[in-house]
Amino acid sequence: MTIKQKNNGGFSLVEIALAIGIVAFAMIGLLAMMPAGLKAAGDAAAQTAQSHIVMTISSDLSMLPFSEVDDYVDGTRYYDIEGRPATEAEAAFVVKMTKLPPAYPDSGELAAIEDRMVRVTVVCRRKGEPEERAKRVTISVVNNGQS
């Protein structure tokens, strides 16, 4: 009488442990890259919101009567993460606007340009972020004939 060996064709415990080890090693590498990806996504969202804020300010300045530009530029403004105006407590971004001196202070020919054009610098940064990392934009506002 001959004894038949039974062959199930399954995986051995060593093979399964080795496969789990390889998958775990690959997952550790992927998880190590996760914080960098999340930071990049957050930075991109912040940059998009800052661009939206600056575009809104630029649009507002172009629509204002020229005589009201100085009042609009005065002070600090606060915006939420989506670029909408917010209170200081709920703000994600801080925006400071400053009226710049004339671009051509020594030119007698261009001295009258100050009555027709104003340059405004807009400094937009995340709340709590240092001033060095702020986005800076200069906007020229031209007198459109409205006082």
PDB file of C-alpha atoms in Angstrom:
ATOM      1  CA  MET A   1       0.000   0.000   0.000  1.00  0.00           C
ATOM      2  CA  THR A   2       1.408   3.361  -0.988  1.00  0.00           C
ATOM      3  CA  ILE A   3       0.890   6.555   0.966  1.00  0.00           C
ATOM      4  CA  LYS A   4      -0.101   9.590  -1.073  1.00  0.00           C
ATOM      5  CA  GLN A   5       1.235  12.946  -0.021  1.00  0.00           C
ATOM      6  CA  LYS A   6      -1.349  15.685   0.143  1.00  0.00           C
ATOM      7  CA  ASN A   7      -0.346  18.927  -1.622  1.00  0.00           C
ATOM      8  CA  ASN A   8      -2.659  21.849  -0.790  1.00  0.00           C
ATOM      9  CA  GLY A   9      -0.797  24.414  -2.915  1.00  0.00           C
ATOM     10  CA  GLY A  10      -1.169  27.175  -0.273  1.00  0.00           C
ATOM     11  CA  PHE A  11       1.357  29.643   1.077  1.00  0.00           C
ATOM     12  CA  SER A  12       3.618  28.781   3.939  1.00  0.00           C
ATOM     13  CA  LEU A  13       3.835  30.891   7.070  1.00  0.00           C
ATOM     14  CA  VAL A  14       7.308  32.112   6.065  1.00  0.00           C
ATOM     15  CA  GLU A  15       6.043  33.336   2.678  1.00  0.00           C
ATOM     16  CA  ILE A  16       3.159  35.217   4.264  1.00  0.00           C
ATOM     17  CA  ALA A  17       5.433  36.852   6.854  1.00  0.00           C
ATOM     18  CA  LEU A  18       7.846  37.899   4.103  1.00  0.00           C
ATOM     19  CA  ALA A  19       5.034  39.432   1.998  1.00  0.00           C
ATOM     20  CA  ILE A  20       3.703  41.374   5.006  1.00  0.00           C
ATOM     21  CA  GLY A  21       7.221  42.652   5.706  1.00  0.00           C
ATOM     22  CA  ILE A  22       7.654  43.907   2.141  1.00  0.00           C
ATOM     23  CA  VAL A  23       4.257  45.659   2.143  1.00  0.00           C
ATOM     24  CA  ALA A  24       4.989  47.234   5.541  1.00  0.00           C
ATOM     25  CA  PHE A  25       8.349  48.531   4.296  1.00  0.00           C
ATOM     26  CA  ALA A  26       6.670  50.126   1.248  1.00  0.00           C
ATOM     27  CA  MET A  27       3.925  51.686   3.407  1.00  0.00           C
ATOM     28  CA  ILE A  28       6.489  53.263   5.741  1.00  0.00           C
ATOM     29  CA  GLY A  29       8.066  54.988   2.753  1.00  0.00           C
ATOM     30  CA  LEU A  30       4.701  56.297   1.563  1.00  0.00           C
ATOM     31  CA  LEU A  31       3.703  57.507   5.026  1.00  0.00           C
ATOM     32  CA  ALA A  32       7.018  59.322   5.388  1.00  0.00           C
ATOM     33  CA  MET A  33       6.110  61.455   2.346  1.00  0.00           C
ATOM     34  CA  MET A  34       2.632  62.325   3.669  1.00  0.00           C
ATOM     35  CA  PRO A  35       3.580  65.427   5.768  1.00  0.00           C
ATOM     36  CA  ALA A  36       5.447  66.995   2.847  1.00  0.00           C
ATOM     37  CA  GLY A  37       2.434  66.464   0.578  1.00  0.00           C
ATOM     38  CA  LEU A  38       0.028  67.931   3.114  1.00  0.00           C
ATOM     39  CA  LYS A  39       2.260  70.975   3.624  1.00  0.00           C
ATOM     40  CA  ALA A  40       2.484  71.541  -0.131  1.00  0.00           C
ATOM     41  CA  ALA A  41      -1.301  71.316  -0.457  1.00  0.00           C
ATOM     42  CA  GLY A  42      -1.771  73.791   2.417  1.00  0.00           C
ATOM     43  CA  ASP A  43       0.736  76.214   0.906  1.00  0.00           C
ATOM     44  CA  ALA A  44      -1.014  76.003  -2.470  1.00  0.00           C
ATOM     45  CA  ALA A  45      -4.400  76.711  -0.874  1.00  0.00           C
ATOM     46  CA  ALA A  46      -2.956  79.695   1.014  1.00  0.00           C
ATOM     47  CA  GLN A  47      -1.350  81.074  -2.141  1.00  0.00           C
ATOM     48  CA  THR A  48      -4.657  80.754  -3.996  1.00  0.00           C
ATOM     49  CA  ALA A  49      -6.490  82.580  -1.200  1.00  0.00           C
ATOM     50  CA  GLN A  50      -3.848  85.338  -1.129  1.00  0.00           C
ATOM     51  CA  SER A  51      -4.172  85.800  -4.892  1.00  0.00           C
ATOM     52  CA  HIS A  52      -7.942  86.028  -4.506  1.00  0.00           C
ATOM     53  CA  ILE A  53      -7.564  88.650  -1.762  1.00  0.00           C
ATOM     54  CA  VAL A  54      -5.168  90.763  -3.840  1.00  0.00           C
ATOM     55  CA  MET A  55      -7.434  90.523  -6.908  1.00  0.00           C
ATOM     56  CA  THR A  56     -10.420  91.608  -4.805  1.00  0.00           C
ATOM     57  CA  ILE A  57      -8.497  94.584  -3.412  1.00  0.00           C
ATOM     58  CA  SER A  58      -7.296  95.546  -6.887  1.00  0.00           C
ATOM     59  CA  SER A  59     -10.835  95.360  -8.225  1.00  0.00           C
ATOM     60  CA  ASP A  60     -12.179  97.414  -5.308  1.00  0.00           C
ATOM     61  CA  LEU A  61      -9.512 100.080  -5.841  1.00  0.00           C
ATOM     62  CA  SER A  62     -10.267 100.360  -9.545  1.00  0.00           C
ATOM     63  CA  MET A  63     -13.998 100.818  -8.868  1.00  0.00           C
ATOM     64  CA  LEU A  64     -13.630 103.427  -6.123  1.00  0.00           C
ATOM     65  CA  PRO A  65     -13.866 107.133  -6.802  1.00  0.00           C
ATOM     66  CA  PHE A  66     -10.296 108.441  -6.824  1.00  0.00           C
ATOM     67  CA  SER A  67     -10.941 110.695  -3.825  1.00  0.00           C
ATOM     68  CA  GLU A  68     -11.829 107.648  -1.645  1.00  0.00           C
ATOM     69  CA  VAL A  69      -8.680 105.635  -2.352  1.00  0.00           C
ATOM     70  CA  ASP A  70      -6.804 107.097   0.646  1.00  0.00           C
ATOM     71  CA  ASP A  71      -9.599 106.051   3.041  1.00  0.00           C
ATOM     72  CA  TYR A  72      -9.736 102.530   1.572  1.00  0.00           C
ATOM     73  CA  VAL A  73      -5.978 102.038   1.886  1.00  0.00           C
ATOM     74  CA  ASP A  74      -5.849 103.106   5.516  1.00  0.00           C
ATOM     75  CA  GLY A  75      -5.463 100.368   8.165  1.00  0.00           C
ATOM     76  CA  THR A  76      -5.216  96.614   8.485  1.00  0.00           C
ATOM     77  CA  ARG A  77      -7.763  94.175   7.102  1.00  0.00           C
ATOM     78  CA  TYR A  78      -8.431  90.555   7.976  1.00  0.00           C
ATOM     79  CA  TYR A  79      -9.589  87.701   5.738  1.00  0.00           C
ATOM     80  CA  ASP A  80     -10.584  84.074   6.311  1.00  0.00           C
ATOM     81  CA  ILE A  81      -9.034  81.016   4.647  1.00  0.00           C
ATOM     82  CA  GLU A  82     -11.299  81.428   1.614  1.00  0.00           C
ATOM     83  CA  GLY A  83     -10.340  85.067   1.088  1.00  0.00           C
ATOM     84  CA  ARG A  84     -13.502  86.650   2.503  1.00  0.00           C
ATOM     85  CA  PRO A  85     -13.386  89.602   4.933  1.00  0.00           C
ATOM     86  CA  ALA A  86     -13.320  88.403   8.553  1.00  0.00           C
ATOM     87  CA  THR A  87     -12.830  89.626  12.089  1.00  0.00           C
ATOM     88  CA  GLU A  88      -9.384  89.583  13.648  1.00  0.00           C
ATOM     89  CA  ALA A  89     -10.293  86.572  15.812  1.00  0.00           C
ATOM     90  CA  GLU A  90     -11.394  84.346  12.906  1.00  0.00           C
ATOM     91  CA  ALA A  91      -8.870  85.628  10.355  1.00  0.00           C
ATOM     92  CA  ALA A  92      -6.402  83.431   8.502  1.00  0.00           C
ATOM     93  CA  PHE A  93      -4.745  86.312   6.618  1.00  0.00           C
ATOM     94  CA  VAL A  94      -3.627  89.806   7.574  1.00  0.00           C
ATOM     95  CA  VAL A  95      -3.486  92.498   4.888  1.00  0.00           C
ATOM     96  CA  LYS A  96      -1.804  95.870   5.259  1.00  0.00           C
ATOM     97  CA  MET A  97      -2.041  98.472   2.535  1.00  0.00           C
ATOM     98  CA  THR A  98       0.210 101.501   2.247  1.00  0.00           C
ATOM     99  CA  LYS A  99       0.117 104.440  -0.125  1.00  0.00           C
ATOM    100  CA  LEU A 100       3.536 104.776  -1.724  1.00  0.00           C
ATOM    101  CA  PRO A 101       5.315 108.064  -2.473  1.00  0.00           C
ATOM    102  CA  PRO A 102       5.355 109.234  -6.093  1.00  0.00           C
ATOM    103  CA  ALA A 103       7.429 107.059  -8.387  1.00  0.00           C
ATOM    104  CA  TYR A 104       9.225 110.025  -9.942  1.00  0.00           C
ATOM    105  CA  PRO A 105      10.025 112.458  -7.094  1.00  0.00           C
ATOM    106  CA  ASP A 106      12.831 114.334  -8.909  1.00  0.00           C
ATOM    107  CA  SER A 107      11.110 114.821 -12.228  1.00  0.00           C
ATOM    108  CA  GLY A 108       9.406 118.183 -12.653  1.00  0.00           C
ATOM    109  CA  GLU A 109       7.657 116.977 -15.789  1.00  0.00           C
ATOM    110  CA  LEU A 110       6.055 114.011 -14.032  1.00  0.00           C
ATOM    111  CA  ALA A 111       5.351 115.730 -10.715  1.00  0.00           C
ATOM    112  CA  ALA A 112       1.694 116.246 -11.619  1.00  0.00           C
ATOM    113  CA  ILE A 113       1.176 112.499 -11.969  1.00  0.00           C
ATOM    114  CA  GLU A 114       0.529 112.263  -8.214  1.00  0.00           C
ATOM    115  CA  ASP A 115      -2.815 114.004  -8.776  1.00  0.00           C
ATOM    116  CA  ARG A 116      -3.848 111.369 -11.310  1.00  0.00           C
ATOM    117  CA  MET A 117      -2.241 108.150 -10.081  1.00  0.00           C
ATOM    118  CA  VAL A 118      -1.663 106.502  -6.714  1.00  0.00           C
ATOM    119  CA  ARG A 119       0.553 103.491  -6.060  1.00  0.00           C
ATOM    120  CA  VAL A 120      -0.570 101.175  -3.286  1.00  0.00           C
ATOM    121  CA  THR A 121       1.481  98.349  -1.837  1.00  0.00           C
ATOM    122  CA  VAL A 122      -0.503  95.386  -0.519  1.00  0.00           C
ATOM    123  CA  VAL A 123       1.206  93.071   1.965  1.00  0.00           C
ATOM    124  CA  CYS A 124      -0.752  89.849   2.506  1.00  0.00           C
ATOM    125  CA  ARG A 125       0.466  87.170   4.904  1.00  0.00           C
ATOM    126  CA  ARG A 126      -0.874  84.302   6.943  1.00  0.00           C
ATOM    127  CA  LYS A 127      -1.797  85.260  10.473  1.00  0.00           C
ATOM    128  CA  GLY A 128       1.143  84.512  12.741  1.00  0.00           C
ATOM    129  CA  GLU A 129       3.574  84.261   9.841  1.00  0.00           C
ATOM    130  CA  PRO A 130       6.646  86.525   9.751  1.00  0.00           C
ATOM    131  CA  GLU A 131       6.564  89.628   7.564  1.00  0.00           C
ATOM    132  CA  GLU A 132       9.404  88.241   5.401  1.00  0.00           C
ATOM    133  CA  ARG A 133       7.145  85.491   4.029  1.00  0.00           C
ATOM    134  CA  ALA A 134       4.356  87.876   3.049  1.00  0.00           C
ATOM    135  CA  LYS A 135       3.135  88.293  -0.513  1.00  0.00           C
ATOM    136  CA  ARG A 136       3.802  91.869  -1.689  1.00  0.00           C
ATOM    137  CA  VAL A 137       2.039  93.475  -4.621  1.00  0.00           C
ATOM    138  CA  THR A 138       2.070  97.061  -5.871  1.00  0.00           C
ATOM    139  CA  ILE A 139      -1.121  98.301  -7.495  1.00  0.00           C
ATOM    140  CA  SER A 140      -1.338 101.513  -9.512  1.00  0.00           C
ATOM    141  CA  VAL A 141      -4.678 103.291  -9.272  1.00  0.00           C
ATOM    142  CA  VAL A 142      -5.345 105.806 -12.030  1.00  0.00           C
ATOM    143  CA  ASN A 143      -7.884 108.621 -11.747  1.00  0.00           C
ATOM    144  CA  ASN A 144     -10.788 107.488 -13.895  1.00  0.00           C
ATOM    145  CA  GLY A 145     -12.412 110.907 -13.926  1.00  0.00           C
ATOM    146  CA  GLN A 146     -14.577 110.366 -10.842  1.00  0.00           C
ATOM    147  CA  SER A 147     -13.758 112.541  -7.857  1.00  0.00           C
TER     148      SER A 147
END
